[in-house]
Protein backbone atom coordinates (compact mmCIF):
# COMPACT_ATOMS: atom_id res chain seq x y z
CA UNK A 1 0.00 0.00 0.00
CA UNK A 2 2.81 2.41 0.95
CA UNK A 3 6.39 2.55 -0.25
CA UNK A 4 8.71 4.23 2.21
CA UNK A 5 11.78 5.85 0.66
CA UNK A 6 14.89 7.37 2.15
CA UNK A 7 16.27 10.37 0.30
CA UNK A 8 18.56 11.95 2.88
CA UNK A 9 20.01 10.96 6.26
CA UNK A 10 21.94 13.12 8.70
CA UNK A 11 23.79 12.17 11.85
CA UNK A 12 25.49 14.47 14.35
CA UNK A 13 27.68 13.14 17.15
CA UNK A 14 30.50 13.95 19.56
CA UNK A 15 33.54 11.77 20.28
CA UNK A 16 36.07 12.85 22.92
CA UNK A 17 34.87 16.49 22.74
CA UNK A 18 35.21 16.49 18.94
CA UNK A 19 32.09 17.20 16.88
CA UNK A 20 31.13 15.43 13.67
CA UNK A 21 28.29 15.60 11.14
CA UNK A 22 27.58 12.95 8.54
CA UNK A 23 25.12 13.30 5.67
CA UNK A 24 24.02 10.69 3.18
CA UNK A 25 22.10 11.20 -0.07
CA UNK A 26 20.23 8.11 -1.22
CA UNK A 27 18.81 7.02 -4.56
CA UNK A 28 15.22 6.45 -3.43
CA UNK A 29 14.50 3.95 -6.20
CA UNK A 30 17.47 1.66 -5.48
CA UNK A 31 18.19 2.49 -1.83
CA UNK A 32 21.87 2.81 -2.71
CA UNK A 33 24.21 5.75 -2.01
CA UNK A 34 24.65 8.79 -4.24
CA UNK A 35 26.80 11.03 -2.02
CA UNK A 36 28.37 11.02 1.47
CA UNK A 37 29.62 14.02 3.46
CA UNK A 38 31.50 13.96 6.75
CA UNK A 39 32.61 17.18 8.46
CA UNK A 40 34.36 17.14 11.80
CA UNK A 41 37.01 18.52 14.08
CA UNK A 42 40.48 17.49 13.00
CA UNK A 43 42.74 15.20 14.97
CA UNK A 44 45.83 16.75 13.30
CA UNK A 45 45.17 20.51 13.68
CA UNK A 46 42.78 23.06 15.22
CA UNK A 47 40.49 23.19 12.20
CA UNK A 48 37.98 21.01 10.42
CA UNK A 49 38.33 18.07 8.06
CA UNK A 50 35.78 17.40 5.36
CA UNK A 51 35.31 14.21 3.37
CA UNK A 52 33.05 14.02 0.31
CA UNK A 53 32.43 10.70 -1.40
CA UNK A 54 30.82 10.56 -4.82
CA UNK A 55 29.25 7.46 -6.36
CA UNK A 56 28.70 6.39 -9.95
CA UNK A 57 25.20 5.81 -11.30
CA UNK A 58 25.52 2.08 -10.52
CA UNK A 59 26.36 2.98 -6.86
CA UNK A 60 30.00 1.97 -7.19
CA UNK A 61 32.38 4.44 -5.50
CA UNK A 62 33.70 7.09 -7.89
CA UNK A 63 36.14 9.16 -5.83
CA UNK A 64 36.69 10.79 -2.46
CA UNK A 65 37.62 14.43 -1.88
CA UNK A 66 39.40 15.28 1.39
CA UNK A 67 39.72 18.89 2.53
CA UNK A 68 41.47 20.22 5.62
CA UNK A 69 40.94 23.79 6.87
CA UNK A 70 42.55 25.60 9.79
CA UNK A 71 40.66 27.23 12.68
CA UNK A 72 40.12 30.41 10.61
CA UNK A 73 38.75 28.43 7.65
CA UNK A 74 41.82 28.79 5.43
CA UNK A 75 42.58 25.82 3.20
CA UNK A 76 45.43 23.60 4.43
CA UNK A 77 45.07 20.71 2.01
CA UNK A 78 42.68 19.45 -0.65
CA UNK A 79 43.10 16.15 -2.46
CA UNK A 80 41.15 13.62 -4.47
CA UNK A 81 41.48 9.89 -3.98
CA UNK A 82 40.32 7.60 -6.79
CA UNK A 83 40.98 4.16 -5.28
CA UNK A 84 38.88 4.34 -2.13
CA UNK A 85 37.52 0.80 -1.74
CA UNK A 86 40.13 -0.05 0.93
CA UNK A 87 40.11 3.39 2.56
CA UNK A 88 39.24 3.34 6.29
CA UNK A 89 37.01 6.44 6.17
CA UNK A 90 35.13 5.13 3.13
CA UNK A 91 34.54 1.77 4.78
CA UNK A 92 33.40 3.43 8.03
CA UNK A 93 30.90 5.65 6.19
CA UNK A 94 29.70 2.76 4.03
CA UNK A 95 29.15 0.64 7.14
CA UNK A 96 27.28 3.52 8.81
CA UNK A 97 25.14 4.00 5.70
CA UNK A 98 24.21 0.30 5.63
CA UNK A 99 23.41 0.35 9.37
CA UNK A 100 21.19 3.43 9.04
CA UNK A 101 19.34 1.93 6.07
CA UNK A 102 18.83 -1.32 7.98
CA UNK A 103 17.57 0.60 11.01
CA UNK A 104 15.14 2.56 8.84
CA UNK A 105 13.82 -0.62 7.22
CA UNK A 106 13.39 -2.27 10.62
CA UNK A 107 11.73 0.78 12.16
CA UNK A 108 9.36 1.30 9.22
CA UNK A 109 8.75 -2.45 8.95
CA UNK A 110 9.59 -2.60 5.24
CA UNK A 111 11.54 -5.88 5.25
XYZ file of C-alpha atoms in Angstrom:
111
model
C 0.000 0.000 0.000
C 2.807 2.408 0.945
C 6.387 2.546 -0.252
C 8.709 4.233 2.215
C 11.775 5.852 0.662
C 14.890 7.368 2.154
C 16.268 10.375 0.297
C 18.556 11.950 2.884
C 20.007 10.963 6.260
C 21.937 13.122 8.696
C 23.786 12.166 11.853
C 25.487 14.472 14.352
C 27.684 13.144 17.148
C 30.496 13.948 19.557
C 33.545 11.772 20.277
C 36.072 12.851 22.924
C 34.874 16.487 22.742
C 35.206 16.487 18.942
C 32.086 17.203 16.884
C 31.129 15.432 13.666
C 28.289 15.604 11.144
C 27.579 12.954 8.536
C 25.119 13.302 5.669
C 24.021 10.685 3.183
C 22.098 11.201 -0.070
C 20.232 8.109 -1.219
C 18.808 7.024 -4.564
C 15.221 6.454 -3.426
C 14.495 3.951 -6.198
C 17.468 1.664 -5.476
C 18.193 2.490 -1.828
C 21.874 2.810 -2.706
C 24.213 5.748 -2.011
C 24.647 8.789 -4.241
C 26.800 11.026 -2.019
C 28.367 11.022 1.471
C 29.621 14.022 3.457
C 31.503 13.957 6.752
C 32.610 17.176 8.461
C 34.363 17.144 11.798
C 37.006 18.522 14.082
C 40.477 17.493 12.995
C 42.741 15.198 14.974
C 45.828 16.753 13.299
C 45.174 20.509 13.683
C 42.777 23.055 15.222
C 40.488 23.191 12.201
C 37.979 21.008 10.418
C 38.330 18.073 8.064
C 35.776 17.400 5.357
C 35.307 14.208 3.369
C 33.050 14.016 0.313
C 32.429 10.702 -1.396
C 30.823 10.558 -4.817
C 29.253 7.457 -6.357
C 28.696 6.393 -9.953
C 25.198 5.809 -11.304
C 25.523 2.080 -10.520
C 26.356 2.977 -6.857
C 29.997 1.969 -7.187
C 32.383 4.438 -5.503
C 33.696 7.085 -7.889
C 36.145 9.160 -5.827
C 36.694 10.792 -2.456
C 37.616 14.433 -1.882
C 39.399 15.280 1.386
C 39.716 18.891 2.534
C 41.469 20.225 5.625
C 40.939 23.792 6.874
C 42.553 25.597 9.795
C 40.656 27.231 12.676
C 40.121 30.413 10.609
C 38.746 28.434 7.650
C 41.817 28.792 5.430
C 42.579 25.816 3.204
C 45.434 23.601 4.431
C 45.065 20.711 2.014
C 42.682 19.449 -0.653
C 43.103 16.147 -2.464
C 41.154 13.621 -4.467
C 41.478 9.888 -3.982
C 40.321 7.599 -6.791
C 40.980 4.158 -5.282
C 38.877 4.336 -2.128
C 37.517 0.800 -1.741
C 40.125 -0.052 0.927
C 40.107 3.395 2.563
C 39.245 3.340 6.288
C 37.006 6.439 6.168
C 35.129 5.135 3.126
C 34.541 1.765 4.780
C 33.400 3.426 8.031
C 30.901 5.650 6.189
C 29.701 2.763 4.029
C 29.147 0.638 7.139
C 27.278 3.518 8.811
C 25.138 3.995 5.703
C 24.205 0.304 5.625
C 23.413 0.353 9.370
C 21.186 3.432 9.045
C 19.338 1.929 6.067
C 18.835 -1.320 7.975
C 17.569 0.605 11.013
C 15.144 2.563 8.839
C 13.822 -0.618 7.223
C 13.392 -2.266 10.615
C 11.733 0.781 12.164
C 9.361 1.298 9.221
C 8.752 -2.453 8.950
C 9.591 -2.595 5.239
C 11.541 -5.878 5.245
